[in-house]
GROMACS .gro file of N, CA and C in nm:
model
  243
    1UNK      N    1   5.732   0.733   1.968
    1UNK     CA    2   5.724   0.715   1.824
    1UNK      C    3   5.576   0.713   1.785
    2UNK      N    4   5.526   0.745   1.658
    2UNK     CA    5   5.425   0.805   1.671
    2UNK      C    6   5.370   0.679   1.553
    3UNK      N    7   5.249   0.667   1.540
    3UNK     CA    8   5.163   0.491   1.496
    3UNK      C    9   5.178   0.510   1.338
    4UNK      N   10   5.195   0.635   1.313
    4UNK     CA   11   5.274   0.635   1.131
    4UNK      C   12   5.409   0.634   1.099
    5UNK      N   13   5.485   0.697   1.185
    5UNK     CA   14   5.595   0.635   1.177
    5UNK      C   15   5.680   0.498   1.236
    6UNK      N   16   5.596   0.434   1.317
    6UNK     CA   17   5.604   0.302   1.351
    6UNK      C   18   5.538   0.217   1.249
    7UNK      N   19   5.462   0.262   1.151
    7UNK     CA   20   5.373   0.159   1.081
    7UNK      C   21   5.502   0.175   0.963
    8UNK      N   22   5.568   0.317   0.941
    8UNK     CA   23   5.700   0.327   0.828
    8UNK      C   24   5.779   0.251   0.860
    9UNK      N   25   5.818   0.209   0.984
    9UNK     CA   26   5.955   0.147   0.992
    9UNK      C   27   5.897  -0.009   0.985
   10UNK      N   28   5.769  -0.010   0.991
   10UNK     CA   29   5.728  -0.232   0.995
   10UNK      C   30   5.716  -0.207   0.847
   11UNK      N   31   5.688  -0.118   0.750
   11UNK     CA   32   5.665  -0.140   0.645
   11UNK      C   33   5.872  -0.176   0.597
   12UNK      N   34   5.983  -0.096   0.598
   12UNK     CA   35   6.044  -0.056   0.568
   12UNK      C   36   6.128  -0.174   0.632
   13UNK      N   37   6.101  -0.267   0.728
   13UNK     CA   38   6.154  -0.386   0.816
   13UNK      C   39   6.114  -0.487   0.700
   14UNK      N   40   5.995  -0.508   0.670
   14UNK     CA   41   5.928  -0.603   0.570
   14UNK      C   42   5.994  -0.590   0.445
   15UNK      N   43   5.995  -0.459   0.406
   15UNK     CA   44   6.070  -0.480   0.248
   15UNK      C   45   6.220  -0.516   0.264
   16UNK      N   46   6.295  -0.513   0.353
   16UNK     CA   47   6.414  -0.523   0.375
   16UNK      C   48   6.415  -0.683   0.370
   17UNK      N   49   6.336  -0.688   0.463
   17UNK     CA   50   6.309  -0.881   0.444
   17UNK      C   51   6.262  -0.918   0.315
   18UNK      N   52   6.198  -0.880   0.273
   18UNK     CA   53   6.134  -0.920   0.133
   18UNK      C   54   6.267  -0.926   0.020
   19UNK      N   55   6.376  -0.863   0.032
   19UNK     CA   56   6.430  -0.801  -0.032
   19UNK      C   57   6.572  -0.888  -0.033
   20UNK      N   58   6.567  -0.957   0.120
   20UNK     CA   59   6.667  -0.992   0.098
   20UNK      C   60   6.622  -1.160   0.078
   21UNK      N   61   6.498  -1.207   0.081
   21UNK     CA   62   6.518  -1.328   0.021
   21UNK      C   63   6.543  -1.348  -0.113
   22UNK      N   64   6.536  -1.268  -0.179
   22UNK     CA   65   6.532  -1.270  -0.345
   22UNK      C   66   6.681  -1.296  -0.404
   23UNK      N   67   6.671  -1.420  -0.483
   23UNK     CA   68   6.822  -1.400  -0.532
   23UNK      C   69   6.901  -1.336  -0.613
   24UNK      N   70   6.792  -1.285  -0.690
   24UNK     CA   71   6.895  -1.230  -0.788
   24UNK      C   72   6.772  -1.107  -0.811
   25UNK      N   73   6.825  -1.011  -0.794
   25UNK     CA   74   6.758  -0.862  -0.778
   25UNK      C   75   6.804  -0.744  -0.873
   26UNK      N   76   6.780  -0.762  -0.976
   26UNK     CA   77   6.851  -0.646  -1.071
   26UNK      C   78   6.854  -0.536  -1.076
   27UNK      N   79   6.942  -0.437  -1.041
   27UNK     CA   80   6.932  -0.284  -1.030
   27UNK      C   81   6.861  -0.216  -1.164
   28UNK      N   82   6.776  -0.102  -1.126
   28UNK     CA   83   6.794  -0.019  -1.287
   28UNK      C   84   6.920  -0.004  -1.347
   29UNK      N   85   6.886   0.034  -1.488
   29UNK     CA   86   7.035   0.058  -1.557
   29UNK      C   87   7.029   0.204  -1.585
   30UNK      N   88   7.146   0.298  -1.535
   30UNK     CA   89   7.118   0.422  -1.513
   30UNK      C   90   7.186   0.459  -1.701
   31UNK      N   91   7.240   0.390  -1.727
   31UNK     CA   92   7.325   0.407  -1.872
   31UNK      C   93   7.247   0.412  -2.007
   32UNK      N   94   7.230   0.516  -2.018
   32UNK     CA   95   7.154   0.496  -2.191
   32UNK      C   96   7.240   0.459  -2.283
   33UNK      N   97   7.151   0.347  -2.342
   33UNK     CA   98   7.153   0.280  -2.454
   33UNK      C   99   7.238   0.385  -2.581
   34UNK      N  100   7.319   0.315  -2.629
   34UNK     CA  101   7.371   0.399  -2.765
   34UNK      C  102   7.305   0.371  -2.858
   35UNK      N  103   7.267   0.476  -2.913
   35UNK     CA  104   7.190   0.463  -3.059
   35UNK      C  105   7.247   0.424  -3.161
   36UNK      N  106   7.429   0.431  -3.190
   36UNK     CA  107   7.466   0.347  -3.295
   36UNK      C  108   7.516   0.220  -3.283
   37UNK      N  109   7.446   0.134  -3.165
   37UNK     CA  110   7.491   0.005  -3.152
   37UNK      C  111   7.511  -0.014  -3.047
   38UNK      N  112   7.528  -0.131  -2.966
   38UNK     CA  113   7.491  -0.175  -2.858
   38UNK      C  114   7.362  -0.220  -2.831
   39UNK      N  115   7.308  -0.175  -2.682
   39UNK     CA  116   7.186  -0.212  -2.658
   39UNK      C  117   7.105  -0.136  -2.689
   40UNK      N  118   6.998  -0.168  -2.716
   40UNK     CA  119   6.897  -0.120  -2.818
   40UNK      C  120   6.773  -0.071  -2.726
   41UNK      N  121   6.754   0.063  -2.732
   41UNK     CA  122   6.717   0.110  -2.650
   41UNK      C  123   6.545   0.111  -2.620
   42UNK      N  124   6.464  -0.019  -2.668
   42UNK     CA  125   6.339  -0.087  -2.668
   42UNK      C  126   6.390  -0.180  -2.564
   43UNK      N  127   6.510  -0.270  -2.602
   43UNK     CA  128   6.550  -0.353  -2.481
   43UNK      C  129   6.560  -0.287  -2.347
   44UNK      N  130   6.655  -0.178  -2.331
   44UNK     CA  131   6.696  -0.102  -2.241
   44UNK      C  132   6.571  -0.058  -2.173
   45UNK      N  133   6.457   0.008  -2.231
   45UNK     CA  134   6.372   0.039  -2.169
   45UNK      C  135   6.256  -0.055  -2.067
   46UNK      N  136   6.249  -0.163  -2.161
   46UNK     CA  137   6.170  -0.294  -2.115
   46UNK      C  138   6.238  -0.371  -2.004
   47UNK      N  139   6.372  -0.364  -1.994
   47UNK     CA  140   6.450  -0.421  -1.886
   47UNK      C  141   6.448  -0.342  -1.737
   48UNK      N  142   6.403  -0.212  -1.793
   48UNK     CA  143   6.426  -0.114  -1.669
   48UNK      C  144   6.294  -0.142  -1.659
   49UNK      N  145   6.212  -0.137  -1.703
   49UNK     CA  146   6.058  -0.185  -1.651
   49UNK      C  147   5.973  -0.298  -1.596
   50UNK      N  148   6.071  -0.411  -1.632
   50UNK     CA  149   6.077  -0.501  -1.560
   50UNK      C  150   6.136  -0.518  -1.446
   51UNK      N  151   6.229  -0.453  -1.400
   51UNK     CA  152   6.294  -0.435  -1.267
   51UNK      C  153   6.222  -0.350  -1.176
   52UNK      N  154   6.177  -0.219  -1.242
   52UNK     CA  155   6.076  -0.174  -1.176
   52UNK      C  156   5.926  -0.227  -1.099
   53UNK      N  157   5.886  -0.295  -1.228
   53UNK     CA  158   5.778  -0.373  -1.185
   53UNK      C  159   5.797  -0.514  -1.073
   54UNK      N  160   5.917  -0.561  -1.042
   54UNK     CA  161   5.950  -0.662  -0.953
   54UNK      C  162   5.976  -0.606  -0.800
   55UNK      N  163   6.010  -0.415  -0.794
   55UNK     CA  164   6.032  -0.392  -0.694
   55UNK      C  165   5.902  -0.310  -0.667
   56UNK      N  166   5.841  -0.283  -0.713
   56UNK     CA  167   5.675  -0.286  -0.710
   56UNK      C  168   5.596  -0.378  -0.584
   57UNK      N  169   5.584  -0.500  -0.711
   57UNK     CA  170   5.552  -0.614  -0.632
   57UNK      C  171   5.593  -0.645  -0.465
   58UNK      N  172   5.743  -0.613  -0.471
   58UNK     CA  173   5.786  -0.621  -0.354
   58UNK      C  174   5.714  -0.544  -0.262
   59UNK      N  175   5.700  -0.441  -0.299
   59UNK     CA  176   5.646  -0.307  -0.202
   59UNK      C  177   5.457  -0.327  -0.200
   60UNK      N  178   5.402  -0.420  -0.265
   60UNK     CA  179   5.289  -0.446  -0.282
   60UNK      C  180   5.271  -0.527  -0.176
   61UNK      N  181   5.351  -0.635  -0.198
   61UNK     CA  182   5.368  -0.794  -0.089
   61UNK      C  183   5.428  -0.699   0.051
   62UNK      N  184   5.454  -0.621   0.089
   62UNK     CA  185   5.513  -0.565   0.214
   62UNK      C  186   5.401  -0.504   0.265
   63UNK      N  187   5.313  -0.413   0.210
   63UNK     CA  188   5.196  -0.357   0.246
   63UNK      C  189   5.122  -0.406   0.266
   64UNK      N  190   5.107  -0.598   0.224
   64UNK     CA  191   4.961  -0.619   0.233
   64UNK      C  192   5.028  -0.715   0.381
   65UNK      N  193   5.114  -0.737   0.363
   65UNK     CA  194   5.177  -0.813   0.528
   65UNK      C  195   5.160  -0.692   0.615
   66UNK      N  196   5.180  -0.596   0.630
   66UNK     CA  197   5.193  -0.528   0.725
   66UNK      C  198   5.055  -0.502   0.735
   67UNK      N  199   4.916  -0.480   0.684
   67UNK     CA  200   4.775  -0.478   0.687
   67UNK      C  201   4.726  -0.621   0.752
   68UNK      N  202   4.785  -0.734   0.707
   68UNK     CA  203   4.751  -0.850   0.765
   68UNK      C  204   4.812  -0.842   0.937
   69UNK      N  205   4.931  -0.822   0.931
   69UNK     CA  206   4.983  -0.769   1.072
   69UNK      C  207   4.913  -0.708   1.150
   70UNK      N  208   4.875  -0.581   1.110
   70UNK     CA  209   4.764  -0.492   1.192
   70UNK      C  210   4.634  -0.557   1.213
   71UNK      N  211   4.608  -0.628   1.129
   71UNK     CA  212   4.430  -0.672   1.121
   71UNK      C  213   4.440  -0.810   1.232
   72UNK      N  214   4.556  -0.847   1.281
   72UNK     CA  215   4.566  -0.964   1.381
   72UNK      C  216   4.629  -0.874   1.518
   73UNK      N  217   4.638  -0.766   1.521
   73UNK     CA  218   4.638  -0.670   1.617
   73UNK      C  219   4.560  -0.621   1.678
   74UNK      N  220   4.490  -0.584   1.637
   74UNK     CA  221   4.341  -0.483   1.651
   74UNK      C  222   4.215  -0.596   1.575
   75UNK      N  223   4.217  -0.690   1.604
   75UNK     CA  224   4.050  -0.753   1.542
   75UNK      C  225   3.918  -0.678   1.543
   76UNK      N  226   3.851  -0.693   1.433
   76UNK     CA  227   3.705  -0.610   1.403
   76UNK      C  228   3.667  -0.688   1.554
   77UNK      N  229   3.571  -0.585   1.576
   77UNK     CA  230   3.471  -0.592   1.688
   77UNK      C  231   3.315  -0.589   1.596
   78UNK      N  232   3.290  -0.766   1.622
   78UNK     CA  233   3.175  -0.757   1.552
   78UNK      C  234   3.053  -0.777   1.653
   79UNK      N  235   3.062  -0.762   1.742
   79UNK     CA  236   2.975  -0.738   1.870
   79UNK      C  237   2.818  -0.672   1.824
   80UNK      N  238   2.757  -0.724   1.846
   80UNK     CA  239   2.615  -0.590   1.782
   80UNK      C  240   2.618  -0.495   1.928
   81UNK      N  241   2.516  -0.361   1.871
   81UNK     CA  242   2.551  -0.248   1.954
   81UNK      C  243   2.410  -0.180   1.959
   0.00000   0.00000   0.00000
């Protein structure tokens, strides 16, 4: 297995974990809003953007664990030379 696709699957291990501590995780809403009533499609949009932006985060918080991971793997060599 090759050190990018091993670094895909610790990334892809982490969000899975990340993912499943969360309790309540809201899907996008694939359904547009009706324009003569119902949900109002300022709501609709802001809701899908907020869900977006939470699975973001997630994928933000997974990358920077898996960099902290590596950086306690491989330590700088601060040796002078």
């Amino acid at each position: 297995m090759s050190p990018s696709s091993q670094r895909r699957q610790r990334l892809h291990e982490l969000l899975l974990a990340l993912i499943a501590r969360e309790e309540d995780l809201p899907l996008m809403d694939s359904e547009h809003p009706q324009l003569d009533g119902g949900t109002a499609p300022g709501r609709w949009l802001d809701q899908n953007r907020r869900t977006l932006q939470r699975y973001q985060a997630l994928v933000r918080t997974a990358v920077t664990l898996d960099a902290l991971l590596d950086a306690e793997d491989s330590p700088p060599d601060f040796s002078a030379g």
